[in-house]
Coordinates of C-alpha atoms and ligand atoms in Angstrom, one line a residue:
X497 CA -0.1 0.0 -0.1
X498 CA 0.9 3.5 -0.9
X499 CA 0.0 6.4 1.4
X500 CA -0.1 9.8 -0.3
X501 CA -1.9 13.4 0.4
X502 CA -2.2 14.2 -2.6
X503 CA -0.6 14.4 -6.2
X504 CA -3.3 16.8 -7.9
X505 CA -4.6 19.4 -5.8
X506 CA -8.2 19.4 -8.0
X507 CA -8.5 15.9 -8.7
X508 CA -10.7 14.3 -6.4
X509 CA -9.2 12.6 -3.0
X510 CA -7.2 10.0 -5.5
X511 CA -3.8 10.2 -6.1
X512 CA -4.1 7.8 -9.1
X513 CA -6.5 6.0 -11.1
X514 CA -4.8 2.5 -10.9
X515 CA -4.2 2.4 -14.6
X516 CA -0.5 2.3 -15.3
X517 CA -0.5 1.3 -19.0
X518 CA -2.8 4.0 -20.0
X519 CA -2.3 7.0 -18.1
X520 CA 1.4 9.1 -18.0
X521 CA 0.8 9.9 -14.4
X522 CA 0.3 6.3 -13.5
X523 CA 3.0 4.9 -15.9
X524 CA 5.5 7.2 -14.0
X525 CA 4.3 5.9 -10.3
X526 CA 4.6 2.1 -11.4
X527 CA 8.0 2.9 -12.8
X528 CA 9.3 4.8 -9.8
X529 CA 7.9 2.0 -7.8
X530 CA 8.5 -1.1 -9.8
X531 CA 5.0 -2.0 -9.7
X532 CA 3.4 -4.2 -12.5
X533 CA 2.3 -2.7 -15.3
X534 CA -0.6 -4.4 -17.4
X535 CA -2.2 -3.6 -20.5
X536 CA -5.8 -3.6 -21.2
X537 CA -6.7 -1.2 -23.9
X538 CA -5.1 -2.3 -27.3
X539 CA -3.5 0.2 -29.2
X540 CA -0.1 2.0 -29.8
X541 CA 3.1 0.2 -29.9
X542 CA 4.4 1.8 -26.5
X543 CA 3.0 2.1 -23.3
X544 CA 1.7 4.6 -21.9
X545 CA -0.9 4.1 -24.4
X546 CA -3.6 6.9 -23.6
X547 CA -6.0 6.6 -26.8
X548 CA -9.0 4.3 -27.5
X549 CA -9.2 0.6 -28.7
X550 CA -11.0 -2.9 -27.6
X551 CA -9.9 -4.5 -24.2
X552 CA -7.4 -7.0 -23.7
X553 CA -6.6 -8.9 -20.3
X554 CA -9.9 -7.5 -18.8
X555 CA -12.0 -11.2 -18.6
X556 CA -15.1 -10.5 -19.6
X557 CA -14.6 -7.3 -20.9
X558 CA -12.2 -8.3 -23.9
X559 CA -12.7 -7.5 -27.6
X560 CA -15.5 -4.7 -25.9
X561 CA -14.5 -1.1 -27.3
X562 CA -13.0 1.0 -24.2
X563 CA -15.7 3.4 -24.2
X564 CA -18.5 1.1 -24.3
X565 CA -16.6 -1.1 -21.5
X566 CA -17.2 2.4 -19.3
X567 CA -21.0 2.2 -19.2
X568 CA -20.6 -1.8 -19.0
X569 CA -18.3 -2.1 -15.9
X570 CA -20.6 0.4 -13.8
X571 CA -23.6 -2.1 -15.0
X572 CA -21.7 -5.1 -13.9
X573 CA -20.7 -3.1 -10.2
X574 CA -24.2 -2.1 -10.1
X575 CA -25.5 -5.7 -10.6
X576 CA -23.0 -7.3 -8.0
X577 CA -24.2 -4.1 -5.6
X578 CA -20.1 -2.9 -5.6
X579 CA -21.1 0.5 -7.0
X580 CA -23.0 2.7 -8.9
X581 CA -22.5 5.7 -11.5
X582 CA -22.3 9.2 -10.0
X583 CA -21.8 12.8 -11.3
X584 CA -19.8 14.8 -9.0
X585 CA -19.9 18.5 -9.5
X586 CA -17.5 21.2 -8.2
X587 CA -17.7 24.9 -7.8
X588 CA -14.5 26.7 -8.0
X589 CA -13.7 29.1 -4.9
X590 CA -15.3 32.1 -5.6
X591 CA -14.6 35.5 -3.6
X592 CA -18.0 37.2 -3.2
X593 CA -16.7 40.6 -1.8
X594 CA -15.7 43.7 -3.9
X595 CA -14.6 46.9 -2.8
X596 CA -16.6 48.7 -5.1
X597 CA -19.8 51.2 -4.5
X598 CA -22.0 49.5 -6.9
X599 CA -23.1 45.6 -5.8
X600 CA -25.7 44.7 -3.2
X601 CA -24.3 45.7 0.6
X602 CA -23.7 42.4 2.4
X603 CA -26.2 42.6 5.4
X604 CA -23.9 41.6 8.1
X605 CA -22.9 44.2 11.3
X606 CA -19.9 44.5 13.3
X607 CA -20.4 45.2 17.4
X608 CA -17.7 45.0 19.4
X609 CA -19.2 43.1 22.3
X610 CA -20.9 40.6 20.0
X611 CA -19.2 40.4 17.0
X612 CA -20.5 40.0 13.3
X613 CA -24.7 40.1 13.5
X614 CA -26.8 39.4 10.8
X615 CA -29.1 42.2 9.7
X616 CA -32.5 41.2 10.9
X617 CA -35.0 40.2 8.0
X618 CA -37.1 43.3 8.6
X619 CA -34.5 45.3 8.2
X620 CA -33.9 44.3 5.3
X621 CA -33.3 45.1 2.3
X622 CA -29.9 47.2 3.3
X623 CA -30.0 49.8 1.0
X624 CA -27.0 51.5 -0.7
X625 CA -26.3 55.2 0.4
X626 CA -25.9 58.0 -1.7
X627 CA -22.2 59.2 -2.0
X628 CA -19.7 61.4 -4.1
X629 CA -16.8 59.7 -4.6
X630 CA -17.3 56.3 -5.9
X631 CA -13.4 55.9 -6.4
X632 CA -12.1 53.2 -3.9
X633 CA -8.8 54.3 -2.0
X634 CA -7.5 52.0 -0.4
X635 CA -10.8 50.9 1.6
X636 CA -14.4 50.4 -0.2
X637 CA -15.9 53.5 -1.0
X638 CA -18.7 52.9 1.5
X639 CA -16.4 53.1 4.2
X640 CA -16.2 57.1 3.6
X641 CA -20.2 57.0 4.1
X642 CA -19.6 57.6 7.8
X643 CA -23.6 57.9 8.4
X644 CA -24.4 54.7 6.8
X645 CA -21.3 53.0 8.4
X646 CA -22.3 53.5 11.7
X647 CA -25.6 52.2 13.3
X648 CA -26.7 49.8 16.4
X649 CA -26.0 46.4 17.1
X650 CA -29.3 44.6 16.2
X651 CA -28.2 41.4 19.9
X652 CA -27.4 44.7 22.4
X653 CA -28.4 47.9 20.6
X654 CA -25.1 48.9 21.5
X655 CA -22.9 51.1 18.4
X656 CA -21.9 48.9 15.4
X657 CA -20.6 49.2 12.0
X658 CA -21.9 48.1 9.2
X659 CA -19.9 45.5 6.5
X660 CA -18.2 48.0 3.7
X661 CA -17.7 45.4 1.0
X662 CA -20.2 44.9 -1.5
X663 CA -21.2 41.6 -2.9
X664 CA -20.2 40.4 -6.2
X665 CA -22.4 41.3 -9.1
X666 CA -22.3 37.7 -10.4
X667 CA -24.4 37.4 -7.2
X668 CA -27.5 39.4 -8.9
X669 CA -27.0 37.9 -12.2
X670 CA -27.4 34.2 -10.4
X671 CA -30.9 34.7 -9.8
X672 CA -32.0 38.0 -11.2
X673 CA -34.8 35.9 -13.8
X674 CA -36.6 34.6 -10.4
X675 CA -36.8 38.3 -8.8
X676 CA -38.0 39.2 -12.8
X677 CA -41.3 36.8 -12.0
X678 CA -42.2 38.1 -9.4
X679 CA -40.9 42.1 -9.4
X680 CA -43.5 43.8 -7.8
X681 CA -43.2 41.7 -4.7
X682 CA -42.3 43.9 -1.5
X683 CA -42.8 40.8 1.1
X684 CA -40.3 39.2 -0.2
X685 CA -37.9 38.1 -3.2
X686 CA -41.1 35.7 -4.9
X687 CA -44.2 34.2 -4.0
X688 CA -43.0 30.5 -4.4
X689 CA -46.2 29.6 -6.5
X690 CA -45.7 31.9 -9.1
X691 CA -42.0 31.6 -9.3
X692 CA -43.4 27.6 -10.0
X693 CA -45.8 28.7 -12.8
X694 CA -43.0 30.7 -14.6
X695 CA -39.1 28.7 -14.0
X696 CA -37.4 27.2 -15.8
X697 CA -36.8 30.5 -17.7
X698 CA -37.6 28.6 -21.6
X699 CA -35.3 29.8 -23.5
X700 CA -31.9 31.6 -22.5
X701 CA -29.5 33.3 -25.3
X702 CA -26.5 34.4 -24.6
X703 CA -22.4 34.8 -25.6
X704 CA -20.4 31.9 -24.9
X705 CA -18.3 34.1 -22.4
X706 CA -21.0 33.4 -20.0
X707 CA -21.2 29.4 -19.9
X708 CA -17.8 29.3 -17.3
X709 CA -18.8 31.9 -14.6
X710 CA -22.7 33.2 -14.4
X711 CA -24.2 29.9 -15.9
X712 CA -22.6 27.9 -13.5
X713 CA -23.6 30.3 -10.3
X714 CA -27.2 30.6 -11.8
X715 CA -27.5 26.4 -11.5
X716 CA -25.5 26.7 -8.3
X717 CA -28.3 29.2 -7.1
X718 CA -31.0 27.6 -8.5
X719 CA -30.4 24.1 -7.0
X720 CA -29.5 25.5 -3.7
X721 CA -32.6 27.7 -3.7
X722 CA -34.8 24.4 -4.9
X723 CA -32.7 22.4 -1.8
X724 CA -34.2 24.9 0.8
X725 CA -37.8 25.0 -0.9
X726 CA -37.9 28.2 -2.5
X727 CA -38.7 27.0 -5.7
X728 CA -39.3 23.6 -7.6
X729 CA -37.3 23.6 -10.5
X730 CA -33.5 21.8 -10.7
X731 CA -32.3 24.2 -13.5
X732 CA -32.4 27.4 -14.2
X733 CA -32.9 27.5 -17.9
X734 CA -34.5 24.7 -20.1
X735 CA -32.6 25.5 -23.7
X736 CA -29.1 27.4 -23.9
X737 CA -28.6 29.4 -26.7
X738 CA -25.4 30.6 -28.0
X739 CA -24.8 33.0 -30.4
X740 CA -21.9 33.0 -32.9
X741 CA -20.0 35.9 -33.8
X742 CA -20.8 39.0 -36.9
X743 CA -17.7 39.8 -38.7
X744 CA -17.3 42.3 -41.1
X745 CA -16.0 41.4 -44.6
X746 CA -14.5 38.6 -43.1
X747 CA -12.7 40.0 -40.0
X748 CA -13.8 40.3 -36.8
X749 CA -14.8 43.8 -35.6
X750 CA -12.6 45.9 -33.2
X751 CA -12.2 49.9 -32.4
X752 CA -9.0 49.2 -33.6
X753 CA -9.5 47.7 -37.0
X754 CA -12.9 50.7 -37.2
X755 CA -14.7 48.3 -38.7
X756 CA -17.1 48.3 -35.9
X757 CA -20.7 48.6 -37.1
X758 CA -22.8 50.7 -35.0
X759 CA -26.5 49.7 -34.8
X760 CA -27.0 53.2 -33.5
X761 CA -26.0 54.4 -37.5
X762 CA -28.9 51.9 -38.7
X763 CA -31.8 53.0 -36.0
X764 CA -30.9 56.9 -37.1
X765 CA -31.3 55.7 -41.1
X766 CA -33.8 53.1 -41.3
X767 CA -35.0 52.3 -37.8
X768 CA -34.6 49.9 -35.0
X769 CA -36.9 47.4 -37.6
X770 CA -34.3 47.0 -39.8
X771 CA -30.8 46.9 -37.8
X772 CA -33.0 44.0 -35.5
X773 CA -34.0 42.1 -38.6
X774 CA -30.7 42.4 -40.2
X775 CA -28.8 41.2 -37.6
X776 CA -31.2 38.5 -37.4
X777 CA -30.8 37.9 -40.9
X778 CA -27.1 37.7 -41.8
X779 CA -26.6 34.4 -40.9
X780 CA -27.8 31.4 -38.7
X781 CA -27.6 32.9 -35.0
X782 CA -25.4 30.0 -34.0
X783 CA -22.5 30.6 -36.8
X784 CA -23.2 34.5 -36.8
X785 CA -22.3 36.2 -40.3
X786 CA -20.7 38.3 -42.0
X787 CA -21.9 42.2 -41.9
X788 CA -22.7 43.6 -45.4
X789 CA -23.8 47.2 -45.4
X790 CA -26.1 46.9 -48.9
X791 CA -27.8 44.0 -46.8
X792 CA -29.6 46.5 -44.6
X793 CA -30.9 48.7 -47.1
X794 CA -32.6 45.3 -48.6
X795 CA -33.7 44.6 -45.6
X796 CA -35.4 48.3 -45.2
X797 CA -36.6 48.0 -48.8
X798 CA -38.2 44.5 -47.7
X799 CA -39.9 46.4 -44.6
X800 CA -41.1 48.8 -46.7
X801 CA -42.6 47.0 -49.3
X802 CA -44.6 45.1 -46.5
X803 CA -46.2 48.0 -45.3
X804 CA -46.8 49.3 -49.0
X805 CA -48.6 45.7 -49.0
X806 CA -50.4 46.3 -45.6
X807 CA -51.5 50.0 -46.7
X808 CA -52.8 48.6 -50.0
X809 CA -54.8 46.0 -48.7
X810 CA -56.5 48.1 -45.9
X811 CA -57.5 50.7 -48.6
X812 CA -58.3 47.9 -51.3
X813 CA -60.4 45.4 -49.4
X814 CA -62.8 45.3 -46.9
X815 CA -62.3 44.1 -43.0
X816 CA -62.9 40.1 -43.0
X817 CA -62.5 37.2 -40.7
X818 CA -60.2 35.2 -42.6
X819 CA -59.5 34.1 -46.4
X820 CA -62.8 32.8 -48.0
X821 CA -63.2 30.9 -51.3
X822 CA -61.0 28.5 -53.1
X823 CA -57.4 28.6 -52.0
X824 CA -55.4 30.5 -54.0
X825 CA -51.3 30.0 -54.6
X826 CA -51.2 33.0 -52.3
X827 CA -52.9 31.4 -49.6
X828 CA -50.9 28.5 -50.1
X829 CA -47.7 30.5 -49.9
X830 CA -49.1 32.3 -46.7
X831 CA -49.5 28.8 -44.8
X832 CA -46.1 27.4 -46.0
X833 CA -44.4 30.6 -44.3
X834 CA -46.4 29.8 -41.4
X835 CA -45.2 26.7 -41.2
X836 CA -41.4 27.5 -42.2
X837 CA -40.8 30.3 -39.7
X838 CA -42.8 28.3 -36.9
X839 CA -40.3 25.7 -37.5
X840 CA -36.7 27.3 -37.9
X841 CA -37.9 29.5 -34.8
X842 CA -38.7 26.4 -32.6
X843 CA -36.6 23.8 -34.0
X844 CA -33.9 25.3 -35.2
X845 CA -33.6 28.8 -33.8
X846 CA -32.8 29.6 -37.9
X847 CA -33.6 33.2 -37.9
X848 CA -32.4 34.0 -40.9
X849 CA -34.0 31.6 -42.7
X850 CA -37.6 32.4 -41.1
X851 CA -37.3 36.1 -41.9
X852 CA -36.4 34.5 -45.9
X853 CA -39.5 32.9 -45.7
X854 CA -41.6 36.4 -44.9
X855 CA -39.7 37.8 -47.5
X856 CA -41.0 35.6 -50.1
X857 CA -44.6 35.9 -49.1
X858 CA -44.6 39.3 -49.2
X859 CA -42.8 39.0 -52.8
X860 CA -45.9 36.8 -53.5
X861 CA -48.2 39.0 -52.6
X862 CA -46.7 41.8 -54.4
X863 CA -46.7 39.7 -57.7
X864 CA -50.4 38.3 -57.8
X865 CA -51.5 41.8 -55.9
X866 CA -53.9 42.7 -59.0
X867 CA -55.3 39.0 -59.9
X868 CA -56.1 38.9 -56.1
X869 CA -57.6 42.0 -56.1
X870 CA -60.3 41.3 -58.7
X871 CA -62.9 39.2 -56.8
X872 CA -64.0 39.3 -53.7
X873 CA -62.9 35.9 -52.3
X874 CA -58.9 37.1 -53.9
X875 CA -59.4 40.2 -51.9
X876 CA -60.1 38.8 -48.6
X877 CA -56.8 36.7 -49.1
X878 CA -54.7 39.0 -50.1
X879 CA -55.6 41.0 -46.6
X880 CA -55.0 37.6 -44.8
X881 CA -51.8 37.3 -46.3
X882 CA -50.3 40.7 -45.7
X883 CA -52.0 40.6 -41.4
X884 CA -50.0 37.2 -41.2
X885 CA -47.0 38.7 -42.6
X886 CA -47.1 41.8 -39.9
X887 CA -47.5 38.6 -37.3
X888 CA -44.7 36.4 -38.7
X889 CA -42.4 39.3 -38.8
X890 CA -43.3 40.7 -35.3
X891 CA -40.6 38.4 -33.8
X892 CA -37.8 40.2 -36.2
X893 CA -39.3 43.8 -36.7
X894 CA -41.6 44.3 -33.7
X895 CA -42.9 48.0 -34.4
X896 CA -43.9 47.3 -37.9
X897 CA -44.8 44.0 -37.8
X898 CA -47.4 44.9 -34.8
X899 CA -48.6 48.5 -36.8
X900 CA -49.1 46.1 -40.2
X901 CA -51.4 43.3 -38.1
X902 CA -53.5 46.2 -36.1
X903 CA -54.2 48.2 -39.6
X904 CA -55.6 44.7 -41.1
X905 CA -57.0 43.2 -38.3
X906 CA -58.0 45.9 -35.4
X907 CA -56.2 43.8 -32.7
X908 CA -52.8 43.9 -31.2
X909 CA -50.4 40.8 -32.3
X910 CA -48.8 40.3 -29.1
X911 CA -52.5 39.2 -27.3
X912 CA -52.9 37.2 -30.2
X913 CA -52.1 33.1 -30.7
X914 CA -49.2 32.4 -33.0
X915 CA -50.4 31.8 -36.2
X916 CA -51.4 27.9 -37.1
X917 CA -50.7 26.3 -40.6
X918 CA -53.5 24.6 -41.7
X919 CA -52.1 20.9 -43.0
X920 CA -54.4 21.1 -46.0
X921 CA -52.9 24.0 -47.6
X922 CA -49.2 23.1 -47.2
X923 CA -47.5 22.3 -50.5
X924 CA -46.7 19.2 -50.8
X925 CA -43.9 18.1 -53.2
X926 CA -44.7 17.0 -56.6
X927 CA -43.5 14.4 -58.8
X928 CA -43.8 14.3 -62.7
X929 CA -45.2 11.4 -64.4
X930 CA -44.8 10.2 -67.8
X931 CA -47.9 8.8 -69.8
X932 CA -46.9 6.5 -72.4
X933 CA -49.4 4.7 -75.0
X934 CA -48.1 1.3 -76.5
X935 CA -44.5 2.4 -75.0
X936 CA -44.5 5.6 -77.0
X937 CA -44.6 8.9 -74.6
X938 CA -47.5 11.2 -75.2
X939 CA -47.6 13.5 -72.5
X940 CA -46.9 14.2 -68.8
X941 CA -48.2 15.3 -65.6
X942 CA -47.9 16.5 -61.8
X943 CA -49.1 14.8 -59.0
X944 CA -48.5 14.8 -55.4
X945 CA -45.0 12.9 -54.0
X946 CA -46.4 9.6 -52.7
X947 CA -49.4 9.4 -54.9
X948 CA -51.1 5.9 -54.7
X949 CA -50.9 3.5 -58.0
X950 CA -54.6 3.3 -58.6
X951 CA -55.1 7.4 -58.6
X952 CA -51.7 7.6 -60.9
X953 CA -53.4 5.3 -63.0
X954 CA -57.0 7.1 -63.5
X955 CA -55.1 10.1 -63.8
X956 CA -53.4 8.8 -66.6
X957 CA -56.3 7.1 -68.4
X958 CA -58.0 10.8 -68.6
X959 CA -55.6 12.3 -70.5
X960 CA -56.6 14.3 -73.4
X961 CA -53.7 13.2 -75.4
X962 CA -54.8 9.9 -75.0
X963 CA -58.2 10.3 -75.7
X964 CA -57.3 11.6 -79.0
X965 CA -55.0 8.9 -79.5
X966 CA -56.8 5.9 -78.8
X967 CA -58.8 6.2 -81.8
X968 CA -61.4 3.4 -81.4
X969 CA -59.1 1.5 -79.5
X970 CA -59.4 0.1 -76.3
X971 CA -56.7 0.3 -73.2
X972 CA -56.2 -3.4 -71.9
X973 CA -54.0 -2.7 -69.6
X974 CA -51.9 -0.5 -67.8
X975 CA -48.2 -1.2 -66.1
X976 CA -47.7 1.8 -63.5
X977 CA -43.9 2.8 -62.4
X978 CA -45.0 4.3 -58.8
X979 CA -44.2 8.0 -59.1
X980 CA -42.6 7.9 -62.6
X981 CA -44.8 6.5 -65.3
X982 CA -47.4 4.8 -66.4
X983 CA -47.3 2.7 -69.6
X984 CA -51.3 1.8 -71.0
X985 CA -51.3 -0.7 -73.4
X986 CA -54.3 -0.7 -76.1
X987 CA -55.4 -2.9 -79.1
Ligands
ZN729 ZN1 -24.3 44.0 20.3

């Protein structure tokens, strides 16, 4: 038996893993103490071998790939009652106090007689005093606010002094989202029932720089709050989305290169909707994209086109409860756009293709304006299309989206349910079926992909060209190649 205090301070309590053939530190340890070194993973010419491979010298696990063996070995130990899998979490030491003005005061007072005392609940929160000078001078900026610092001891009523350090701002960012759920509560940070109704946060969006500290602290706070019975949720965020970086002409934006795009300039030139829409359109948000100044103009023109279509629809059509009449191609396009934006946002978080779908819809509306407005049914579909485009663009261009929607429906888009696509109106893929008569191609028609064989045959038999060429003959046989061809044999 070898006894050691530790080998690596942060590596659990074990000094070594006891796999000298496959771990460099264990290998050195075994060599120094002349211990046997047994290979248990095939691979590499020399030991230690730290790669993957099939197990050897491992009894029942021989031949199993080592990664797969991890699970099998733990299962075997568990079935024998000798062990079980466990995940260990570690939180690095976190220096919580700061000598800064900003940050929450630490609610502790010091008394010469009683020592450190927590400020009683009925005196919380301790509010920051107003100070003239925020700069630290070897002391916390709060230390100079003598009126605030000097107080009375909650235990003996004698003179006491407040703690003058403040809490790290990470303390606030670890649980602010819980307070948001019940922000007007004066009696407590939150009401548990309200919090349980909202938490966890459905979607968290942030930069990758938050992954190691803020997100870890937020999880730690949530688990600790759950353990002391303040909420149900064990995790603060149900879904995490980490956005990529937007470059300009292929280069990272930086002040020193002078290639930084200021959203303010776009807001001043084209408005906030264009700025927001373009940033979400430039690429998949996870990957970022490359900024193009002309692109903002394209988006501004698209938004103007949508607004013109809405104003036009309001002026040339009557308000209606929805589209009427036989569905036109444009109405199918509306439902296609609803389906696409819903799926792109919900499943793939692909804002760029969602916006592209609304652009496509608005182009269709503009293109078919005149023919649609020629009939009352068409007009109702035009109006419905423009209103739906407003509601679909609302998440990206909230001002224009809500104005468009209200103009055409009289309702506020954020009080309405998200639009739903009618599956019956969703375009399906089509295939082209070739019609042959006695082996010669005489016609073609489009049919939905997956069309049934007998339907395919029926449509082929109904072809006008077939009728023209039969010339008194009768179709005696039909050979169907599904989705591709129907050969009619006539005699
Ligand atoms: Zn005291």
